[in-house]
């Protein structure tokens, strides 16, 4: 019996639930990268990066090609880059709303602060 789509989606989003994997997908949204190029950008140990890349490969989000001794990674689909862009847009909207709320709170606090000139 196949698993319901919502379970597959949950597994998909769980795969995205690691900052290093998100950073890798952001980098690969720009262009393909060799593992050595990604290391300083992702900021983790080589063994850890290899583990994170393996998770992305297993989920089918990235593909590899070998050139000499270098392994290059790229996104399996441009839709992955679109997903990263949409996530950025959503977070920008959420954070903008939080900034507006913070400004409102500060304005209300300043309006109700006791006067220092009494």
XYZ file of C-alpha atoms in Angstrom:
118
model
C 0.000 0.000 0.000
C 1.399 3.409 -0.919
C 1.857 6.158 1.623
C -0.492 9.154 1.544
C 0.777 12.236 -0.232
C 0.804 14.240 3.007
C 3.312 11.789 4.496
C 5.548 12.080 1.444
C 5.325 15.861 1.678
C 6.263 15.720 5.354
C 9.339 13.639 4.502
C 10.210 16.087 1.745
C 10.029 19.064 4.098
C 11.907 17.130 6.778
C 14.712 16.751 4.225
C 14.750 20.536 3.901
C 14.902 20.899 7.688
C 18.656 21.398 7.966
C 20.417 24.756 7.466
C 23.320 23.198 5.538
C 20.953 21.516 3.081
C 19.072 24.770 2.552
C 22.360 26.605 1.945
C 23.435 23.944 -0.572
C 20.135 24.277 -2.432
C 20.483 28.068 -2.466
C 23.976 27.768 -3.937
C 22.838 25.251 -6.518
C 19.941 27.532 -7.432
C 22.554 29.866 -8.911
C 24.615 27.260 -10.805
C 26.248 23.871 -10.412
C 29.041 23.685 -7.841
C 31.904 21.369 -7.090
C 31.976 20.055 -3.544
C 35.187 21.994 -2.864
C 33.458 25.242 -3.927
C 30.578 24.646 -1.542
C 32.672 23.934 1.554
C 33.565 27.549 2.435
C 30.080 28.737 1.500
C 28.259 26.195 3.652
C 30.759 26.393 6.514
C 30.737 22.786 7.695
C 33.281 19.980 7.741
C 33.793 18.015 4.505
C 32.391 14.790 5.997
C 29.276 16.615 7.194
C 28.785 18.248 3.790
C 29.057 14.825 2.146
C 26.345 13.508 4.495
C 24.060 16.438 3.719
C 24.615 16.042 -0.027
C 23.803 12.333 0.274
C 20.476 13.185 1.942
C 19.637 15.570 -0.915
C 20.635 12.928 -3.475
C 18.463 10.259 -1.804
C 15.471 12.600 -1.853
C 16.117 13.217 -5.562
C 16.712 16.962 -5.268
C 20.260 17.035 -6.651
C 22.266 15.167 -9.232
C 25.996 14.726 -9.713
C 28.535 14.545 -12.467
C 32.193 13.723 -12.167
C 34.924 15.629 -13.981
C 38.395 14.370 -13.224
C 38.660 14.165 -9.459
C 35.911 16.741 -8.880
C 32.268 15.957 -8.249
C 29.810 18.622 -9.381
C 26.306 18.968 -7.987
C 23.303 20.569 -9.627
C 19.591 20.758 -8.958
C 17.502 17.996 -10.471
C 14.825 20.541 -11.443
C 14.513 24.323 -11.707
C 11.412 23.955 -9.506
C 13.737 23.396 -6.528
C 15.209 26.867 -7.136
C 11.670 28.228 -7.409
C 10.822 26.624 -4.058
C 13.822 28.348 -2.450
C 12.700 31.682 -3.951
C 9.114 31.225 -2.732
C 10.367 30.342 0.757
C 12.398 33.557 0.759
C 9.324 35.562 -0.280
C 7.190 33.978 2.444
C 9.813 34.643 5.116
C 10.271 38.210 3.904
C 6.529 38.783 4.316
C 6.447 37.162 7.747
C 9.460 39.117 8.982
C 8.099 42.366 7.548
C 4.898 41.809 9.508
C 6.912 41.185 12.661
C 8.910 44.388 12.135
C 5.664 46.346 11.721
C 4.293 44.790 14.919
C 7.506 45.645 16.773
C 7.285 49.250 15.529
C 3.659 49.436 16.711
C 4.668 48.103 20.132
C 7.491 50.620 20.420
C 5.184 53.465 19.421
C 2.564 52.369 21.968
C 5.237 52.005 24.667
C 6.637 55.470 23.934
C 3.128 56.959 24.100
C 2.404 55.409 27.504
C 5.815 55.985 29.112
C 5.703 58.195 32.207
C 6.964 61.697 31.653
C 10.422 62.417 33.083
C 9.650 66.154 33.473
C 7.318 65.987 36.488
